Coordinates of C-alpha atoms and ligand atoms in Angstrom, one line a residue:
M1 CA 27.4 119.8 86.4
G2 CA 28.2 116.8 88.5
S3 CA 26.0 115.2 90.7
R4 CA 27.5 117.0 94.0
L5 CA 24.4 117.9 96.4
R6 CA 23.5 121.4 97.1
L7 CA 20.9 121.3 99.3
A8 CA 20.5 125.0 101.1
P9 CA 18.8 124.5 104.9
A10 CA 15.8 126.1 103.7
L11 CA 15.4 124.3 100.5
T12 CA 15.6 120.9 102.8
A13 CA 12.9 122.9 105.1
L14 CA 10.7 124.1 102.3
L15 CA 10.7 120.3 101.6
L16 CA 10.0 119.4 104.8
A17 CA 7.0 122.0 105.0
A18 CA 5.5 121.1 102.2
P19 CA 6.6 118.3 100.3
A20 CA 3.5 118.0 97.6
R21 CA 4.0 121.7 96.9
A22 CA 8.0 121.9 97.2
L23 CA 8.1 118.8 94.8
S24 CA 6.6 118.4 91.3
G25 CA 6.7 114.7 91.0
V26 CA 8.0 115.6 87.3
D27 CA 11.4 115.0 85.6
C28 CA 11.6 118.4 85.0
A29 CA 14.9 118.0 82.8
A30 CA 12.9 115.7 80.6
P31 CA 12.4 117.1 77.4
G32 CA 9.1 118.9 77.1
A33 CA 8.5 118.9 80.8
D34 CA 6.5 122.3 81.6
C35 CA 7.6 122.9 85.0
G36 CA 7.9 126.2 87.0
L37 CA 11.3 127.2 87.8
R38 CA 10.9 126.7 91.4
D39 CA 10.1 122.9 90.2
V40 CA 13.7 122.7 88.3
A41 CA 15.2 124.7 90.6
V42 CA 14.3 122.0 93.8
Q43 CA 15.8 119.3 91.2
A44 CA 18.9 121.3 90.6
G45 CA 18.9 121.7 94.2
V46 CA 19.2 125.6 94.7
L47 CA 16.7 127.9 96.1
V48 CA 15.3 130.3 92.9
G49 CA 13.7 133.5 94.5
S50 CA 12.1 137.1 93.5
A51 CA 11.8 140.5 95.3
A52 CA 8.2 140.8 95.7
Q53 CA 6.0 143.9 97.0
P54 CA 2.5 143.3 99.2
G55 CA 0.8 145.9 97.4
F56 CA 0.7 144.1 94.3
L57 CA -0.1 140.6 95.7
T58 CA -3.7 142.2 96.2
G59 CA -3.6 145.0 93.5
D60 CA -2.5 142.9 90.6
P61 CA -4.5 139.9 89.8
L62 CA -1.7 138.0 88.1
Y63 CA 0.9 138.8 90.3
A64 CA 0.7 136.3 93.2
P65 CA -0.2 133.3 91.0
A66 CA 3.1 134.1 89.0
L67 CA 5.2 134.6 91.5
A68 CA 4.0 131.4 93.3
A69 CA 4.3 129.3 90.1
D70 CA 8.0 130.1 89.5
F71 CA 9.6 131.0 92.8
N72 CA 10.4 128.8 96.0
S73 CA 12.2 131.5 98.1
L74 CA 10.8 135.5 98.6
T75 CA 12.9 138.6 99.1
A76 CA 10.9 141.5 100.4
E77 CA 11.8 144.5 98.0
N78 CA 11.3 147.2 100.6
E79 CA 9.1 146.0 103.3
M80 CA 12.0 145.2 105.8
K81 CA 14.4 147.9 105.5
W82 CA 14.7 149.9 108.2
Q83 CA 12.8 153.0 106.7
A84 CA 9.8 150.9 106.6
L85 CA 9.9 149.0 109.8
Q86 CA 10.9 151.6 112.2
P87 CA 9.7 155.1 110.5
S88 CA 10.4 156.6 113.5
Q89 CA 12.1 155.6 116.9
G90 CA 10.4 152.9 118.8
H91 CA 7.3 152.6 116.3
F92 CA 7.8 149.3 114.5
N93 CA 5.3 148.5 111.7
F94 CA 5.6 144.6 110.7
A95 CA 2.5 144.5 109.1
P96 CA 3.6 144.6 105.3
A97 CA 6.6 142.5 105.9
D98 CA 4.4 140.1 107.7
A99 CA 2.0 139.9 105.1
L100 CA 4.7 139.0 102.6
V101 CA 5.8 136.2 104.8
D102 CA 2.1 134.9 105.2
F103 CA 2.1 134.8 101.4
A104 CA 5.3 132.6 101.5
R105 CA 4.3 130.7 104.1
Q106 CA 1.3 129.5 102.3
N107 CA 3.1 129.4 99.1
A108 CA 5.9 126.7 100.3
M109 CA 8.5 129.3 99.9
A110 CA 11.5 130.6 101.7
V111 CA 12.2 134.3 102.8
R112 CA 15.2 136.1 102.7
G113 CA 15.9 139.0 105.0
H114 CA 16.8 142.5 103.1
T115 CA 18.0 144.1 105.2
L116 CA 18.8 144.9 108.6
L117 CA 21.4 147.6 107.7
W118 CA 21.8 149.3 104.8
A119 CA 22.8 152.7 106.2
D120 CA 23.1 155.2 103.3
P121 CA 22.1 158.6 104.7
I122 CA 19.3 158.6 101.9
R123 CA 18.2 155.2 102.7
I124 CA 17.9 155.5 106.7
P125 CA 15.3 157.5 108.5
D126 CA 16.6 161.1 109.4
Y127 CA 16.7 160.3 113.3
V128 CA 19.2 157.5 112.9
N129 CA 21.3 160.1 110.4
A130 CA 20.6 162.7 113.2
T131 CA 22.4 160.6 116.2
T132 CA 26.0 161.2 116.4
D133 CA 26.7 160.3 120.0
P134 CA 28.5 156.9 120.0
A135 CA 26.2 155.2 122.6
S136 CA 23.2 156.7 121.6
L137 CA 23.5 155.2 117.8
R138 CA 25.0 151.8 119.4
G139 CA 21.6 151.8 121.1
L140 CA 19.7 152.4 118.0
L141 CA 21.6 149.9 115.9
Q142 CA 21.0 147.0 119.0
D143 CA 17.4 147.9 119.2
H144 CA 16.4 148.1 115.8
I145 CA 18.0 144.6 114.9
T146 CA 17.5 142.7 118.3
T147 CA 13.8 143.5 117.7
V148 CA 13.7 143.0 113.6
A149 CA 15.7 139.5 113.7
S150 CA 13.8 138.5 116.4
H151 CA 10.4 139.2 114.9
F152 CA 11.5 137.1 111.9
A153 CA 13.3 134.3 113.4
G154 CA 12.3 131.1 112.6
E155 CA 10.7 132.8 109.5
V156 CA 13.8 134.3 107.6
D157 CA 16.3 131.8 107.0
A158 CA 18.9 134.3 105.6
W159 CA 19.7 138.3 106.4
D160 CA 21.3 140.5 104.4
V161 CA 23.0 142.0 107.2
V162 CA 24.8 144.9 105.9
N163 CA 24.0 146.1 102.3
E164 CA 26.2 148.0 100.2
P165 CA 29.0 149.0 102.8
F166 CA 31.1 150.1 100.2
E167 CA 31.2 153.3 97.6
V168 CA 29.3 152.2 94.4
T169 CA 32.7 151.6 92.0
S170 CA 35.0 151.7 94.9
G171 CA 36.0 149.2 97.7
A172 CA 36.0 152.3 99.5
F173 CA 33.6 152.3 102.9
R174 CA 30.7 154.7 102.2
S175 CA 30.1 157.3 104.0
N176 CA 27.1 156.9 106.9
V177 CA 26.1 158.0 110.2
F178 CA 27.6 154.6 111.6
L179 CA 30.9 154.9 109.5
D180 CA 31.5 158.3 110.2
T181 CA 30.7 157.5 114.0
L182 CA 31.8 154.2 115.2
G183 CA 34.0 153.5 112.4
P184 CA 33.9 150.1 110.2
S185 CA 33.5 148.2 113.2
Y186 CA 29.9 148.8 112.9
V187 CA 29.9 145.7 110.5
A188 CA 31.2 143.8 112.9
E189 CA 28.7 144.6 115.3
A190 CA 25.7 144.4 113.1
F191 CA 26.7 141.1 112.6
R192 CA 27.2 140.2 115.9
L193 CA 23.8 141.7 117.0
A194 CA 21.9 139.6 114.4
H195 CA 23.4 136.1 115.2
A196 CA 22.4 137.3 119.2
A197 CA 18.8 137.5 117.9
D198 CA 18.6 134.7 115.7
P199 CA 21.4 132.1 115.9
G200 CA 19.6 130.0 113.2
A201 CA 19.9 132.5 110.5
K202 CA 22.3 132.8 107.7
L203 CA 23.9 136.1 107.8
F204 CA 25.1 137.7 104.8
L205 CA 27.2 140.9 103.1
N206 CA 25.0 142.0 100.3
E207 CA 26.9 144.3 97.3
V208 CA 26.8 145.7 93.8
L209 CA 29.3 145.5 90.9
V210 CA 31.7 142.9 92.3
E211 CA 30.7 139.8 90.1
F212 CA 33.6 140.0 88.0
G213 CA 36.2 141.0 89.9
G214 CA 38.2 143.6 90.2
A215 CA 39.5 146.0 92.9
K216 CA 36.2 146.1 94.3
A217 CA 35.6 142.2 94.5
D218 CA 39.2 142.1 95.8
A219 CA 38.5 144.6 98.5
L220 CA 35.3 142.9 100.0
R221 CA 37.7 139.7 100.2
V222 CA 39.7 141.6 102.6
L223 CA 36.8 142.8 104.9
V224 CA 35.1 139.1 104.6
Q225 CA 38.5 138.0 105.5
D226 CA 39.2 140.6 108.5
L227 CA 35.8 139.7 109.8
L228 CA 36.1 136.1 109.7
A229 CA 39.7 136.3 111.8
Q230 CA 37.9 138.4 114.5
G231 CA 35.3 135.5 114.5
V232 CA 32.5 137.5 113.4
P233 CA 29.5 135.6 112.3
L234 CA 28.9 136.2 108.9
H235 CA 27.9 133.2 106.8
G236 CA 27.9 134.4 103.7
V237 CA 28.2 137.0 100.0
G238 CA 25.4 138.2 98.2
F239 CA 26.1 139.1 94.5
Q240 CA 23.1 141.7 93.6
T241 CA 24.0 141.3 89.9
H242 CA 22.3 144.0 88.7
L243 CA 23.5 144.3 85.2
L244 CA 23.4 146.7 82.3
D245 CA 23.1 145.4 78.5
P246 CA 24.9 146.2 76.4
F247 CA 27.4 148.0 78.1
T248 CA 28.4 145.9 81.2
Q249 CA 30.7 142.9 79.6
I250 CA 29.4 139.6 81.0
D251 CA 31.7 137.1 81.9
G252 CA 30.6 133.7 83.3
A253 CA 34.2 132.3 83.8
A254 CA 35.1 135.6 85.6
F255 CA 32.0 135.7 87.6
E256 CA 32.9 131.4 88.4
A257 CA 36.3 132.5 89.4
T258 CA 35.0 135.4 92.1
L259 CA 32.6 133.1 93.5
R260 CA 35.2 130.4 94.3
S261 CA 37.7 133.1 95.7
F262 CA 34.6 133.5 97.9
A263 CA 33.6 129.9 98.6
D264 CA 37.5 129.2 99.6
L265 CA 36.4 131.2 102.7
G266 CA 34.2 128.7 103.8
L267 CA 31.0 131.3 102.9
S268 CA 27.9 130.4 101.4
L269 CA 27.0 132.3 98.5
E270 CA 24.0 134.1 96.6
I271 CA 22.7 135.8 93.9
T272 CA 20.5 138.2 95.6
E273 CA 19.0 140.9 92.8
M274 CA 19.6 139.7 89.7
D275 CA 18.1 141.7 86.7
V276 CA 19.4 143.0 83.0
A277 CA 18.1 146.1 82.0
L278 CA 18.1 146.2 78.2
L279 CA 19.2 149.9 77.1
N280 CA 18.9 150.1 73.7
S281 CA 16.8 149.1 70.4
D282 CA 19.1 146.0 69.1
P283 CA 16.8 143.3 67.6
D284 CA 18.5 141.0 69.5
R285 CA 18.2 142.5 72.7
L286 CA 16.1 139.8 74.1
Q287 CA 18.4 136.6 73.1
R288 CA 21.3 138.7 74.1
Q289 CA 19.4 139.0 77.4
R290 CA 18.3 135.5 77.9
D291 CA 22.3 134.5 77.3
T292 CA 23.6 136.5 80.3
Y293 CA 20.4 135.1 82.4
E294 CA 21.8 131.8 81.4
T295 CA 25.6 132.7 82.1
M296 CA 25.0 133.8 85.0
V297 CA 22.8 131.2 86.7
A298 CA 24.6 128.3 84.7
A299 CA 27.9 129.9 86.9
C300 CA 26.3 130.0 90.2
L301 CA 25.6 126.2 89.7
R302 CA 29.0 124.9 88.6
V303 CA 29.7 126.5 92.1
A304 CA 28.4 124.2 95.0
E305 CA 27.9 126.7 97.7
C306 CA 26.1 128.8 95.3
E307 CA 22.6 128.1 96.8
R308 CA 20.1 130.8 95.8
I309 CA 19.5 132.6 93.0
T310 CA 17.2 135.5 93.8
F311 CA 15.8 138.2 90.8
W312 CA 14.7 142.0 91.5
G313 CA 11.2 141.2 90.5
F314 CA 9.9 138.8 87.7
T315 CA 7.6 140.6 85.6
D316 CA 8.2 144.0 83.6
A317 CA 5.1 145.4 84.5
H318 CA 7.0 146.0 88.1
T319 CA 10.4 146.8 88.2
W320 CA 12.3 149.5 89.8
I321 CA 14.6 149.9 87.0
D322 CA 11.5 151.7 85.3
G323 CA 11.8 153.9 87.9
T324 CA 15.5 154.5 88.2
F325 CA 16.4 154.8 84.3
G326 CA 13.1 155.1 82.6
P327 CA 10.7 152.7 80.7
G328 CA 11.5 150.2 78.2
R329 CA 14.1 148.3 80.2
A330 CA 12.4 145.4 80.4
P331 CA 14.9 143.6 83.0
L332 CA 13.0 140.8 83.9
L333 CA 11.8 137.0 83.1
L334 CA 8.2 137.5 82.1
D335 CA 7.0 140.9 80.0
A336 CA 4.6 143.1 81.6
A337 CA 1.6 140.7 80.4
Y338 CA 3.6 137.9 82.2
A339 CA 4.2 136.2 79.1
R340 CA 7.5 133.9 79.3
K341 CA 10.8 136.1 77.4
P342 CA 13.7 134.3 76.3
A343 CA 15.3 135.2 79.8
W344 CA 12.7 133.2 81.1
F345 CA 13.7 130.4 79.2
G346 CA 17.6 131.3 79.4
V347 CA 17.3 130.6 83.4
R348 CA 15.2 127.4 83.0
D349 CA 17.9 125.8 80.6
A350 CA 20.8 127.2 82.6
L351 CA 18.6 125.3 85.8
V352 CA 18.1 122.0 83.7
A353 CA 21.4 121.8 82.3
G354 CA 22.3 121.9 86.4
V355 CA 20.0 118.8 87.5
P356 CA 22.0 115.5 88.2
E357 CA 21.5 112.2 86.7
P358 CA 19.4 110.5 87.6
A359 CA 16.9 113.3 89.6
V360 CA 15.8 110.9 91.6
G361 CA 19.1 110.9 93.9
L362 CA 18.8 114.2 94.5
L363 CA 15.2 114.0 95.7
L364 CA 16.1 110.8 97.8
A365 CA 18.8 113.2 99.1
A366 CA 16.5 115.8 100.0
A367 CA 14.3 113.8 102.0
L368 CA 17.0 112.2 104.1
L369 CA 17.9 115.5 104.9
A370 CA 15.2 117.1 105.6
A371 CA 15.2 115.4 108.7
R372 CA 18.0 117.6 109.5
R373 CA 16.6 119.9 112.4
R374 CA 17.4 123.5 112.0
A375 CA 20.5 124.0 114.2
P376 CA 22.1 127.3 115.7
R377 CA 25.3 128.5 113.6
P378 CA 28.6 129.1 114.8
Ligands
9MR1 O1 13.9 148.1 94.0 C1 13.7 148.8 95.3 C2 13.3 150.0 95.1 O2 12.2 149.7 95.2 C3 13.7 151.4 96.5 O3 12.9 152.6 96.2 C4 14.6 151.0 96.7 C5 15.2 152.3 98.0 O4 14.7 151.2 98.9 O5 15.6 149.6 96.3 C6 15.3 149.2 95.5 O6 16.1 147.9 96.1 C7 17.6 147.8 96.3 C8 17.9 147.6 97.1 O7 17.1 147.4 98.4 C9 19.6 147.1 97.3 N1 20.3 147.1 96.1 C10 20.1 148.1 95.0 C11 18.3 147.8 95.0 C12 17.9 148.5 93.8 O8 18.2 149.9 94.0

């Protein structure tokens, strides 16, 4: 990795707000250094994040300290979704999401907003699904996005504005009340509303199963180009990176090529929801999982526009994979007792390899850039 600077505005903001917490003062690339992932990441010039749930912050004594030790960015796993924030029309409940934002602030973490619009019928409240009059539906969209993005303005540095607009395994738009009522332009409308409510936030399109190229990634690129050509305020693409081992072919070069193809359009990129579910009893599976994490993180670090890596949780004690695929898939970086797995070391090693020499040069540059103020985005 060369000496390119890769300082997301959110990272510089952290350095400005809490330099002592944001910087460990230890050279994490030195042999034997004992650093949390966040300390290595800041020296590599990226943010490293986790999805989190507020119930575990209070209900599991090991959870909060482990979250704060390794991560300098946080995503609400569920609490910023429409269903959670506005379960019935006009009644907003911000308390659980605000608890996560408070935790992030106390621990010098950035916050990713997830997500203003995940329009799948089972992910959206019934009163929205039932609104098939275009003007009324537009009104709901405007109310929701404006209220939510305004509420979190200044706290959330990046929003997944639209999550998973496509079918899971193809580049066809997924049917939902917005597509069916307003047509595909609902995507552009959501971005414009988000930008009007929080002009300082980076706005992302977030998709699944586009990491290694192919027809769905091609379709996403076409959609992105189309939005940019219309002047839609779209600033980034999120690669969810939910991987299954061993059925997914992990190809770091293909991931890098995909990232570059979007970077070439002038976009920021992030890994937004990474986990690697184990599916068999191969004795080497923890090592393979480590390799998968290392390969994907290293690919992100090779692309200057790839600014943040977020995992979909951090301990095998709490993962959506158990509920969806059954127990025993152990997809995350720490085991259920919060001990570091080989996967943790795979991420650490990829981050260490991404620290430019000498690290101090990056830190000085960070301090300079920290003076830059958060300005509205085009
Ligand atoms: O992990 C999340 C799980 O707890 C929720 O029940 C589910 C539905 O809201 O969403 C899961 O997170 C998803 C994310 O929001 C979007 N990409 C896929 C994630 C895993 O399903």
